[in-house]
Tab-separated table of C-alpha atoms in Angstrom:
chain	number	residue	atom	x	y	z
A	1	MET	CA	56.354	-125.115	76.885
A	2	SER	CA	59.637	-126.958	76.613
A	3	GLN	CA	60.047	-127.926	80.240
A	4	GLY	CA	61.212	-131.450	80.938
A	5	PHE	CA	60.366	-133.629	83.912
A	6	ASP	CA	61.812	-133.948	87.412
A	7	SER	CA	62.589	-137.659	87.233
A	8	PRO	CA	62.605	-140.647	84.875
A	9	GLU	CA	59.584	-141.968	86.752
A	10	ALA	CA	57.687	-138.752	86.021
A	11	VAL	CA	58.504	-139.050	82.309
A	12	GLU	CA	57.399	-142.654	82.296
A	13	ALA	CA	54.101	-141.859	84.007
A	14	ALA	CA	53.526	-138.992	81.560
A	15	PHE	CA	54.360	-141.199	78.575
A	16	TYR	CA	51.904	-143.953	79.471
A	17	GLY	CA	49.399	-141.340	80.620
A	18	ALA	CA	49.532	-139.552	77.260
A	19	PHE	CA	49.207	-142.878	75.452
A	20	ALA	CA	46.227	-143.990	77.553
A	21	ALA	CA	44.554	-140.598	77.109
A	22	THR	CA	45.383	-140.499	73.353
A	23	ASP	CA	46.737	-137.017	74.089
A	24	LEU	CA	49.135	-136.094	71.291
A	25	GLY	CA	50.155	-132.777	72.879
A	26	ALA	CA	51.098	-134.480	76.123
A	27	MET	CA	52.978	-137.153	74.156
A	28	ALA	CA	55.019	-134.440	72.418
A	29	GLN	CA	56.078	-133.038	75.819
A	30	VAL	CA	57.472	-136.389	76.834
A	31	TRP	CA	59.920	-136.939	73.997
A	32	LEU	CA	63.446	-135.618	73.652
A	33	GLU	CA	63.780	-132.877	71.054
A	34	GLY	CA	66.037	-133.323	68.037
A	35	ASP	CA	67.302	-135.989	65.732
A	36	THR	CA	68.319	-138.679	68.192
A	37	ALA	CA	65.013	-139.786	69.697
A	38	VAL	CA	64.336	-143.415	68.803
A	39	CYS	CA	61.021	-145.241	68.749
A	40	VAL	CA	60.366	-148.797	67.636
A	41	HIS	CA	56.719	-149.826	67.948
A	42	PRO	CA	55.889	-153.531	68.341
A	43	GLY	CA	56.593	-155.133	64.983
A	44	GLY	CA	57.446	-151.717	63.590
A	45	GLY	CA	60.426	-150.268	61.803
A	46	LEU	CA	62.921	-147.738	63.045
A	47	LEU	CA	61.718	-144.208	63.769
A	48	LEU	CA	64.625	-141.828	64.291
A	49	GLY	CA	64.245	-138.206	65.371
A	50	LYS	CA	61.375	-136.485	67.138
A	51	ASN	CA	59.549	-135.569	63.923
A	52	ALA	CA	59.343	-139.168	62.731
A	53	VAL	CA	58.464	-140.392	66.198
A	54	MET	CA	55.647	-137.875	66.611
A	55	ARG	CA	54.233	-138.617	63.153
A	56	SER	CA	53.846	-142.235	64.221
A	57	TRP	CA	52.156	-141.272	67.476
A	58	SER	CA	49.820	-138.983	65.555
A	59	GLU	CA	48.780	-141.956	63.416
A	60	ILE	CA	48.346	-144.159	66.466
A	61	LEU	CA	46.531	-141.721	68.747
A	62	THR	CA	44.411	-139.613	66.418
A	63	GLY	CA	40.838	-140.815	66.489
A	64	ALA	CA	41.713	-143.879	68.558
A	65	ALA	CA	39.601	-144.998	71.479
A	66	PRO	CA	41.661	-144.623	74.666
A	67	PRO	CA	43.340	-147.938	75.465
A	68	ARG	CA	43.744	-149.294	78.956
A	69	ILE	CA	47.418	-149.497	79.847
A	70	GLU	CA	49.191	-151.004	82.815
A	71	TYR	CA	52.962	-151.015	83.096
A	72	ARG	CA	55.406	-152.627	85.447
A	73	LEU	CA	59.096	-151.899	85.913
A	74	ILE	CA	61.155	-155.074	85.653
A	75	ASN	CA	64.718	-153.831	85.610
A	76	ARG	CA	66.539	-150.527	85.694
A	77	ILE	CA	70.030	-149.302	84.962
A	78	GLU	CA	71.182	-145.930	86.249
A	79	ALA	CA	73.775	-143.363	85.320
A	80	ALA	CA	74.001	-139.700	86.276
A	81	ASP	CA	71.952	-138.330	83.410
A	82	LEU	CA	70.631	-141.526	81.912
A	83	ARG	CA	68.173	-144.135	83.073
A	84	ILE	CA	67.168	-147.360	81.336
A	85	HIS	CA	63.944	-149.093	82.279
A	86	LEU	CA	62.824	-152.485	81.100
A	87	VAL	CA	59.060	-152.344	81.312
A	88	GLU	CA	56.297	-154.879	80.839
A	89	GLU	CA	53.237	-153.233	79.341
A	90	ARG	CA	49.745	-154.666	79.343
A	91	ILE	CA	47.642	-152.912	76.721
A	92	GLN	CA	43.952	-153.389	76.143
A	93	ALA	CA	42.628	-151.856	72.943
A	94	GLY	CA	40.240	-148.985	73.488
A	95	GLY	CA	36.540	-149.442	72.928
A	96	ASP	CA	36.496	-153.172	73.562
A	97	PRO	CA	36.516	-154.017	77.276
A	98	ALA	CA	36.225	-157.729	76.497
A	99	SER	CA	39.382	-157.883	74.389
A	100	THR	CA	42.419	-159.754	75.658
A	101	PRO	CA	45.198	-157.435	76.805
A	102	SER	CA	48.428	-157.679	74.845
A	103	LEU	CA	51.720	-158.039	76.618
A	104	VAL	CA	54.523	-155.831	75.332
A	105	LEU	CA	58.156	-155.616	76.448
A	106	ALA	CA	59.733	-152.186	76.229
A	107	THR	CA	63.186	-150.801	76.788
A	108	ASN	CA	62.748	-147.143	77.692
A	109	VAL	CA	65.704	-144.782	77.944
A	110	TYR	CA	65.352	-141.472	79.764
A	111	ALA	CA	67.899	-138.684	79.387
A	112	ARG	CA	68.433	-135.598	81.535
A	113	GLY	CA	69.250	-132.349	79.762
A	114	PRO	CA	69.215	-128.702	80.869
A	115	GLU	CA	65.407	-128.723	80.858
A	116	GLY	CA	64.957	-131.903	82.831
A	117	TRP	CA	64.254	-135.534	81.999
A	118	ARG	CA	62.796	-136.670	78.684
A	119	LEU	CA	62.124	-139.931	76.878
A	120	SER	CA	64.979	-140.694	74.500
A	121	VAL	CA	64.343	-144.279	73.385
A	122	HIS	CA	61.246	-146.467	73.396
A	123	HIS	CA	61.901	-149.892	71.892
A	124	ALA	CA	58.869	-152.133	72.210
A	125	SER	CA	58.287	-155.691	71.065
A	126	LEU	CA	55.653	-158.370	71.265
A	127	PRO	CA	56.623	-161.715	72.740
A	128	LEU	CA	55.160	-163.823	69.952
A	129	MET	CA	56.690	-167.101	71.034
A	130	PRO	CA	56.611	-168.791	74.414
A	131	ALA	CA	60.016	-168.247	75.998
A	132	ARG	CA	61.297	-171.785	75.515
A	133	ALA	CA	59.448	-172.888	72.392
A	134	ALA	CA	59.894	-172.232	68.698
A	135	LYS	CA	63.532	-173.247	68.762
A	136	GLY	CA	63.527	-173.754	65.034
A	137	SER	CA	62.659	-170.206	64.205
A	138	GLU	CA	64.851	-168.825	66.958
A	139	ARG	CA	67.800	-170.590	65.432
A	140	ARG	CA	67.217	-168.809	62.192
A	141	LEU	CA	67.692	-165.434	63.757
A	142	HIS	CA	68.364	-165.254	67.457
B	1	MET	CA	88.664	-165.653	82.776
B	2	SER	CA	86.334	-162.907	83.921
B	3	GLN	CA	87.995	-160.029	82.118
B	4	GLY	CA	85.703	-157.533	80.433
B	5	PHE	CA	86.392	-155.490	77.317
B	6	ASP	CA	88.161	-152.198	76.677
B	7	SER	CA	85.259	-150.450	74.965
B	8	PRO	CA	81.594	-150.844	74.070
B	9	GLU	CA	82.668	-151.320	70.473
B	10	ALA	CA	84.876	-154.243	71.478
B	11	VAL	CA	81.979	-155.871	73.345
B	12	GLU	CA	79.716	-155.365	70.367
B	13	ALA	CA	82.204	-156.909	67.958
B	14	ALA	CA	82.714	-159.843	70.335
B	15	PHE	CA	78.958	-160.335	70.735
B	16	TYR	CA	78.238	-160.518	67.014
B	17	GLY	CA	81.441	-162.483	66.479
B	18	ALA	CA	80.402	-165.102	69.032
B	19	PHE	CA	76.940	-165.282	67.474
B	20	ALA	CA	78.301	-165.677	63.945
B	21	ALA	CA	80.782	-168.328	65.095
B	22	THR	CA	78.112	-170.086	67.238
B	23	ASP	CA	80.724	-169.930	70.020
B	24	LEU	CA	78.900	-170.305	73.326
B	25	GLY	CA	82.043	-169.794	75.419
B	26	ALA	CA	82.812	-166.516	73.691
B	27	MET	CA	79.156	-165.475	74.103
B	28	ALA	CA	79.399	-166.080	77.854
B	29	GLN	CA	82.402	-163.726	78.060
B	30	VAL	CA	80.404	-160.929	76.506
B	31	TRP	CA	77.524	-160.776	78.974
B	32	LEU	CA	77.370	-158.990	82.303
B	33	GLU	CA	77.456	-161.349	85.275
B	34	GLY	CA	74.571	-161.500	87.725
B	35	ASP	CA	70.854	-161.088	87.856
B	36	THR	CA	70.379	-157.895	85.883
B	37	ALA	CA	71.413	-158.887	82.365
B	38	VAL	CA	68.433	-158.627	80.016
B	39	CYS	CA	67.931	-160.336	76.674
B	40	VAL	CA	64.854	-160.223	74.474
B	41	HIS	CA	65.222	-162.218	71.268
B	42	PRO	CA	63.085	-161.235	68.249
B	43	GLY	CA	59.533	-162.256	69.098
B	44	GLY	CA	60.781	-163.745	72.345
B	45	GLY	CA	59.883	-163.264	75.975
B	46	LEU	CA	61.890	-161.648	78.709
B	47	LEU	CA	65.130	-163.290	79.804
B	48	LEU	CA	66.449	-161.775	83.027
B	49	GLY	CA	69.796	-162.672	84.560
B	50	LYS	CA	72.873	-164.183	82.981
B	51	ASN	CA	71.807	-167.781	83.637
B	52	ALA	CA	68.526	-167.386	81.757
B	53	VAL	CA	70.219	-165.405	78.990
B	54	MET	CA	72.932	-168.016	78.489
B	55	ARG	CA	70.444	-170.898	78.485
B	56	SER	CA	68.729	-169.224	75.555
B	57	TRP	CA	71.980	-168.727	73.698
B	58	SER	CA	72.863	-172.361	74.329
B	59	GLU	CA	69.598	-173.370	72.641
B	60	ILE	CA	70.214	-170.996	69.752
B	61	LEU	CA	73.884	-171.722	69.117
B	62	THR	CA	74.311	-175.397	69.952
B	63	GLY	CA	74.398	-177.424	66.769
B	64	ALA	CA	73.437	-174.451	64.615
B	65	ALA	CA	75.120	-173.733	61.318
B	66	PRO	CA	77.022	-170.434	61.646
B	67	PRO	CA	74.836	-167.590	60.383
B	68	ARG	CA	76.126	-164.662	58.424
B	69	ILE	CA	75.691	-161.455	60.401
B	70	GLU	CA	76.211	-157.846	59.452
B	71	TYR	CA	75.484	-155.034	61.874
B	72	ARG	CA	75.340	-151.287	61.583
B	73	LEU	CA	75.271	-148.667	64.314
B	74	ILE	CA	72.376	-146.265	63.833
B	75	ASN	CA	72.347	-144.226	67.018
B	76	ARG	CA	74.267	-144.064	70.262
B	77	ILE	CA	73.794	-142.516	73.663
B	78	GLU	CA	76.740	-142.113	76.008
B	79	ALA	CA	77.292	-141.763	79.714
B	80	ALA	CA	80.431	-142.319	81.770
B	81	ASP	CA	79.948	-146.022	82.385
B	82	LEU	CA	77.032	-146.738	80.121
B	83	ARG	CA	76.567	-146.819	76.380
B	84	ILE	CA	73.409	-147.462	74.400
B	85	HIS	CA	73.622	-148.519	70.779
B	86	LEU	CA	70.732	-148.829	68.402
B	87	VAL	CA	71.885	-151.397	65.873
B	88	GLU	CA	70.449	-152.722	62.637
B	89	GLU	CA	71.331	-156.382	62.202
B	90	ARG	CA	71.180	-158.330	58.970
B	91	ILE	CA	71.148	-162.033	59.694
B	92	GLN	CA	71.317	-164.806	57.159
B	93	ALA	CA	70.565	-168.254	58.512
B	94	GLY	CA	73.509	-170.618	58.461
B	95	GLY	CA	73.720	-173.377	55.902
B	96	ASP	CA	71.539	-171.697	53.312
B	97	PRO	CA	73.441	-169.091	51.286
B	98	ALA	CA	70.381	-168.462	49.107
B	99	SER	CA	68.093	-167.507	51.978
B	100	THR	CA	66.901	-163.937	52.357
B	101	PRO	CA	68.629	-162.102	55.215
B	102	SER	CA	66.366	-160.958	58.022
B	103	LEU	CA	66.515	-157.427	59.292
B	104	VAL	CA	66.512	-157.051	63.071
B	105	LEU	CA	66.531	-153.883	65.197
B	106	ALA	CA	68.404	-154.131	68.474
B	107	THR	CA	68.918	-151.860	71.430
B	108	ASN	CA	72.193	-152.902	73.041
B	109	VAL	CA	73.286	-151.514	76.392
B	110	TYR	CA	76.916	-151.797	77.469
B	111	ALA	CA	77.984	-151.229	81.066
B	112	ARG	CA	81.449	-150.618	82.490
B	113	GLY	CA	82.337	-152.311	85.755
B	114	PRO	CA	85.644	-152.926	87.567
B	115	GLU	CA	86.530	-155.603	85.003
B	116	GLY	CA	85.749	-153.557	81.919
B	117	TRP	CA	82.832	-153.285	79.522
B	118	ARG	CA	80.163	-155.956	79.174
B	119	LEU	CA	76.827	-156.390	77.423
B	120	SER	CA	74.012	-155.597	79.829
B	121	VAL	CA	70.911	-155.466	77.630
B	122	HIS	CA	70.131	-156.857	74.178
B	123	HIS	CA	66.573	-156.122	73.102
B	124	ALA	CA	65.958	-157.252	69.542
B	125	SER	CA	62.837	-157.101	67.410
B	126	LEU	CA	61.718	-157.876	63.894
B	127	PRO	CA	60.129	-155.093	61.865
B	128	LEU	CA	57.149	-157.138	60.694
B	129	MET	CA	55.222	-154.222	59.226
B	130	PRO	CA	56.361	-151.604	56.744
B	131	ALA	CA	57.016	-148.416	58.704
B	132	ARG	CA	53.888	-146.570	57.598
B	133	ALA	CA	51.475	-149.398	56.902
B	134	ALA	CA	49.362	-151.627	59.107
B	135	LYS	CA	47.806	-148.676	60.893
B	136	GLY	CA	44.971	-150.811	62.098
B	137	SER	CA	47.113	-153.190	64.039
B	138	GLU	CA	49.383	-150.395	65.256
B	139	ARG	CA	46.385	-148.681	66.772
B	140	ARG	CA	45.578	-151.742	68.778
B	141	LEU	CA	48.859	-151.617	70.572
B	142	HIS	CA	51.329	-148.936	69.677
């Protein structure tokens, strides 16, 4: 089945649903085919192309206890066949209901092709520093 | 002067140029006006709206020694009035030519309005883990 989705929102729901269910097959349906899909996991390197992206999700999801995931849209940018969502994710590791959820910021890009909408970019990062602290280290980079 | 830029590439060059020159005025020209500009610095929290974004750049650039910055386009996604660039940045802290450059991954979104192209989103992160290592911690989040 190579059918895409009816809307960016449907892709997004399917993406976080596949992640929360540790469902690798469902995750593969979400992503854009080809060499241009981009995924950056929190603290991770660049993954370019669907094959590399899906290898990483296989490592993450296979054998993992289903995490609890909440997500919240913070900002969106629209074009005819492109949608950009800035999303705040709250992820609680599977198998440990007492663990503290981690906050993740993600820029998700959805693209519409002939088959419908798919996930094209997922760039996620961990806010390690309070927003207005750690000036010294911020100065070193940006 | 509220003039934008002729192309996404021109915005990108101006953005990294302003950063490398620690030129806050030039940095302000680069960013989209209003409440929807988004900036996430490496390891940083969410900055939403031009005011918040520029306050952060003021903290980063004011009094800083000019860093050395190289950037390389890795992937791009195009729409009529929107452009998404995945960029690899190599940043060497100012004032210390012997320091090791840091590698940063950034998703930059450029938007075209009536005044031309501006920077709408800059989401940057540090690859802290080798791409295929640290499975344990990747499983906790993604």
